[in-house]
PDB file of C-alpha atoms in Angstrom:
ATOM      1  CA  MET B 260      -0.869  33.644 -15.988  1.00 53.00           C
ATOM      2  CA  ARG B 261      -1.658  32.522 -19.516  1.00 54.00           C
ATOM      3  CA  LYS B 262      -5.403  32.512 -20.323  1.00 54.00           C
ATOM      4  CA  ILE B 263      -6.494  29.507 -22.370  1.00 55.00           C
ATOM      5  CA  SER B 264      -9.995  29.074 -23.770  1.00 56.00           C
ATOM      6  CA  ALA B 265     -12.130  26.417 -22.124  1.00 51.00           C
ATOM      7  CA  PRO B 266     -12.160  23.248 -24.233  1.00 69.00           C
ATOM      8  CA  SER B 267     -14.742  20.525 -24.027  1.00 87.00           C
ATOM      9  CA  PHE B 268     -15.588  18.201 -21.162  1.00 92.00           C
ATOM     10  CA  LEU B 269     -13.870  15.304 -22.953  1.00 94.00           C
ATOM     11  CA  THR B 270     -10.688  17.345 -23.319  1.00 93.00           C
ATOM     12  CA  GLY B 271     -10.668  17.943 -19.554  1.00 93.00           C
ATOM     13  CA  LEU B 272     -11.191  14.224 -18.910  1.00 94.00           C
ATOM     14  CA  LYS B 273      -8.424  13.239 -21.325  1.00 96.00           C
ATOM     15  CA  ARG B 274      -5.934  15.708 -19.884  1.00 95.00           C
ATOM     16  CA  GLY B 275      -6.746  14.569 -16.348  1.00 95.00           C
ATOM     17  CA  VAL B 276      -6.346  10.882 -17.182  1.00 96.00           C
ATOM     18  CA  MET B 277      -2.945  11.712 -18.684  1.00 96.00           C
ATOM     19  CA  HIS B 278      -1.959  13.492 -15.405  1.00 96.00           C
ATOM     20  CA  ARG B 279      -1.742  16.839 -17.187  1.00 96.00           C
ATOM     21  CA  CYS B 280      -3.025  20.285 -16.271  1.00 95.00           C
ATOM     22  CA  PRO B 281      -6.629  20.485 -17.509  1.00 93.00           C
ATOM     23  CA  ASN B 282      -6.119  24.117 -18.481  1.00 92.00           C
ATOM     24  CA  CYS B 283      -3.137  23.807 -20.847  1.00 92.00           C
ATOM     25  CA  GLY B 284      -2.574  20.052 -21.195  1.00 92.00           C
ATOM     26  CA  GLU B 285       1.177  20.511 -20.782  1.00 94.00           C
ATOM     27  CA  GLY B 286       2.002  20.925 -17.083  1.00 94.00           C
ATOM     28  CA  ARG B 287       1.879  18.035 -14.640  1.00 95.00           C
ATOM     29  CA  LEU B 288      -1.171  17.568 -12.425  1.00 95.00           C
ATOM     30  CA  TYR B 289       0.459  15.776  -9.477  1.00 95.00           C
ATOM     31  CA  SER B 290       3.563  16.457  -7.432  1.00 93.00           C
ATOM     32  CA  ARG B 291       3.323  12.993  -5.807  1.00 93.00           C
ATOM     33  CA  TYR B 292       1.059   9.944  -6.144  1.00 94.00           C
ATOM     34  CA  LEU B 293      -2.256  11.743  -5.441  1.00 93.00           C
ATOM     35  CA  LYS B 294      -0.987  15.151  -4.302  1.00 94.00           C
ATOM     36  CA  VAL B 295      -2.250  17.780  -6.737  1.00 94.00           C
ATOM     37  CA  ASP B 296       0.268  20.520  -7.578  1.00 93.00           C
ATOM     38  CA  LEU B 297      -0.682  23.950  -6.261  1.00 93.00           C
ATOM     39  CA  ASP B 298      -0.133  25.630  -9.635  1.00 93.00           C
ATOM     40  CA  CYS B 299       0.648  24.444 -13.154  1.00 93.00           C
ATOM     41  CA  GLU B 300       4.317  25.083 -13.897  1.00 94.00           C
ATOM     42  CA  VAL B 301       3.489  25.895 -17.539  1.00 94.00           C
ATOM     43  CA  CYS B 302       0.395  28.114 -17.494  1.00 93.00           C
ATOM     44  CA  GLY B 303       0.182  29.040 -13.782  1.00 92.00           C
ATOM     45  CA  HIS B 304      -3.390  27.713 -13.431  1.00 92.00           C
ATOM     46  CA  ASP B 305      -4.448  27.148  -9.798  1.00 92.00           C
ATOM     47  CA  LEU B 306      -4.885  23.361  -9.603  1.00 91.00           C
ATOM     48  CA  ALA B 307      -5.327  22.902  -5.855  1.00 88.00           C
ATOM     49  CA  HIS B 308      -8.866  24.231  -5.600  1.00 88.00           C
ATOM     50  CA  TYR B 309     -10.903  21.542  -7.347  1.00 90.00           C
ATOM     51  CA  PRO B 310     -13.082  19.618  -4.874  1.00 88.00           C
ATOM     52  CA  ALA B 311     -12.234  16.068  -5.964  1.00 88.00           C
ATOM     53  CA  ASP B 312     -12.553  14.802  -2.335  1.00 88.00           C
ATOM     54  CA  ASP B 313     -14.115  11.293  -2.214  1.00 93.00           C
ATOM     55  CA  GLY B 314     -15.410  11.196  -5.791  1.00 93.00           C
ATOM     56  CA  PRO B 315     -12.342   9.529  -7.346  1.00 96.00           C
ATOM     57  CA  ALA B 316     -12.281   6.774  -4.709  1.00 95.00           C
ATOM     58  CA  TYR B 317     -15.997   6.123  -5.220  1.00 97.00           C
ATOM     59  CA  PHE B 318     -15.662   5.966  -9.008  1.00 96.00           C
ATOM     60  CA  THR B 319     -12.596   3.720  -8.762  1.00 97.00           C
ATOM     61  CA  ILE B 320     -14.445   1.284  -6.494  1.00 96.00           C
ATOM     62  CA  LEU B 321     -17.403   1.384  -8.874  1.00 96.00           C
ATOM     63  CA  ILE B 322     -15.212   0.636 -11.903  1.00 96.00           C
ATOM     64  CA  ILE B 323     -13.204  -2.135 -10.225  1.00 96.00           C
ATOM     65  CA  GLY B 324     -16.321  -3.714  -8.724  1.00 95.00           C
ATOM     66  CA  HIS B 325     -18.364  -3.730 -11.915  1.00 96.00           C
ATOM     67  CA  LEU B 326     -15.691  -4.439 -14.507  1.00 96.00           C
ATOM     68  CA  PHE B 327     -13.459  -6.859 -12.592  1.00 95.00           C
ATOM     69  CA  VAL B 328     -14.956  -8.235  -9.369  1.00 94.00           C
ATOM     70  CA  ALA B 329     -18.445  -9.018 -10.702  1.00 94.00           C
ATOM     71  CA  PRO B 330     -17.214 -10.909 -13.802  1.00 95.00           C
ATOM     72  CA  LEU B 331     -14.620 -12.703 -11.656  1.00 93.00           C
ATOM     73  CA  LEU B 332     -17.458 -14.279  -9.676  1.00 93.00           C
ATOM     74  CA  PHE B 333     -18.541 -16.198 -12.784  1.00 94.00           C
ATOM     75  CA  PHE B 334     -15.307 -18.218 -12.864  1.00 92.00           C
ATOM     76  CA  PRO B 335     -15.648 -21.557 -11.059  1.00 93.00           C
ATOM     77  CA  PHE B 336     -12.174 -21.430  -9.501  1.00 90.00           C
ATOM     78  CA  ILE B 337     -13.353 -18.569  -7.249  1.00 92.00           C
ATOM     79  CA  TRP B 338     -15.873 -20.900  -5.620  1.00 93.00           C
ATOM     80  CA  GLN B 339     -14.014 -24.219  -5.855  1.00 95.00           C
ATOM     81  CA  ALA B 340     -10.363 -23.438  -5.070  1.00 94.00           C
ATOM     82  CA  PRO B 341      -9.085 -23.172  -1.506  1.00 96.00           C
ATOM     83  CA  VAL B 342      -9.498 -19.754   0.088  1.00 94.00           C
ATOM     84  CA  ALA B 343      -5.750 -19.607   0.792  1.00 96.00           C
ATOM     85  CA  LEU B 344      -5.193 -19.693  -2.980  1.00 95.00           C
ATOM     86  CA  VAL B 345      -8.084 -17.533  -4.155  1.00 94.00           C
ATOM     87  CA  VAL B 346      -7.470 -14.590  -1.821  1.00 94.00           C
ATOM     88  CA  PRO B 347      -3.893 -13.795  -2.875  1.00 96.00           C
ATOM     89  CA  LEU B 348      -4.647 -14.529  -6.545  1.00 93.00           C
ATOM     90  CA  THR B 349      -7.493 -12.020  -6.553  1.00 94.00           C
ATOM     91  CA  VAL B 350      -6.866  -9.434  -3.838  1.00 95.00           C
ATOM     92  CA  ILE B 351      -3.267  -8.603  -4.809  1.00 97.00           C
ATOM     93  CA  PRO B 352      -3.992  -7.944  -8.521  1.00 96.00           C
ATOM     94  CA  LEU B 353      -7.195  -6.070  -7.673  1.00 96.00           C
ATOM     95  CA  GLY B 354      -5.327  -3.945  -5.130  1.00 96.00           C
ATOM     96  CA  ALA B 355      -2.602  -3.164  -7.664  1.00 97.00           C
ATOM     97  CA  LEU B 356      -5.187  -2.347 -10.333  1.00 97.00           C
ATOM     98  CA  THR B 357      -6.971  -0.025  -7.907  1.00 97.00           C
ATOM     99  CA  LEU B 358      -3.729   1.801  -7.104  1.00 97.00           C
ATOM    100  CA  VAL B 359      -2.970   2.226 -10.819  1.00 97.00           C
ATOM    101  CA  LEU B 360      -6.490   3.396 -11.661  1.00 97.00           C
ATOM    102  CA  LEU B 361      -7.038   5.828  -8.758  1.00 97.00           C
ATOM    103  CA  PRO B 362      -4.766   8.694  -9.934  1.00 97.00           C
ATOM    104  CA  ARG B 363      -6.214   8.448 -13.446  1.00 97.00           C
ATOM    105  CA  VAL B 364      -9.771   8.636 -12.141  1.00 97.00           C
ATOM    106  CA  LYS B 365      -8.824  11.529  -9.847  1.00 97.00           C
ATOM    107  CA  GLY B 366      -7.293  13.333 -12.834  1.00 96.00           C
ATOM    108  CA  ALA B 367     -10.463  12.733 -14.848  1.00 96.00           C
ATOM    109  CA  VAL B 368     -12.607  14.112 -12.009  1.00 96.00           C
ATOM    110  CA  ILE B 369     -10.406  17.209 -11.765  1.00 95.00           C
ATOM    111  CA  GLY B 370     -10.605  17.610 -15.556  1.00 94.00           C
ATOM    112  CA  ALA B 371     -14.401  17.356 -15.411  1.00 93.00           C
ATOM    113  CA  LEU B 372     -14.583  19.895 -12.580  1.00 93.00           C
ATOM    114  CA  TRP B 373     -12.341  22.229 -14.568  1.00 93.00           C
ATOM    115  CA  ALA B 374     -14.490  21.865 -17.705  1.00 92.00           C
ATOM    116  CA  HIS B 375     -17.605  22.767 -15.698  1.00 89.00           C
ATOM    117  CA  LYS B 376     -15.761  25.554 -13.832  1.00 87.00           C
ATOM    118  CA  LEU B 377     -16.539  24.037 -10.414  1.00 86.00           C
ATOM    119  CA  ARG B 378     -14.229  25.057  -7.570  1.00 83.00           C
ATOM    120  CA  LYS B 379     -14.241  24.741  -3.784  1.00 78.00           C
ATOM    121  CA  ALA B 380     -16.840  26.890  -2.023  1.00 70.00           C
ATOM    122  CA  GLU B 381     -14.268  29.204  -0.425  1.00 65.00           C
ATOM    123  CA  ASP B 382     -13.006  30.056  -3.938  1.00 56.00           C
ATOM    124  CA  ALA B 383     -16.421  31.034  -5.252  1.00 54.00           C
ATOM    125  CA  PRO B 384     -17.204  34.740  -5.580  1.00 55.00           C
ATOM    126  CA  GLY B 385     -18.569  36.025  -2.281  1.00 53.00           C
ATOM    127  CA  GLY B 386     -17.539  32.816  -0.444  1.00 50.00           C
TER     128      GLY B 386
END
């Protein structure tokens, strides 16, 4: 396993958003949509032991709600148009945006955990 010096918090975030191994920035982070690879194929870093859990979903909801849903409520068509028109015109794009944003936020969370050297409790020394 190649040992790489720990870069900054922002480097971890950037590598995670780009779906790259936070340790080397070259290997892929995911094997499927949100399934984190067990090990980086480039540097061998153990990727599966970062406790991302519910954090990425929470942050994604927070981002979508504050940056898209809240401003959307200021547009009159939301309140004046028929519900049968408003629901598909808002829910479908917001759902798609959420699905696009979620793996990027999860990567950023994993990058942040890596930068702070936080791992699952069973991986901690003596745990």
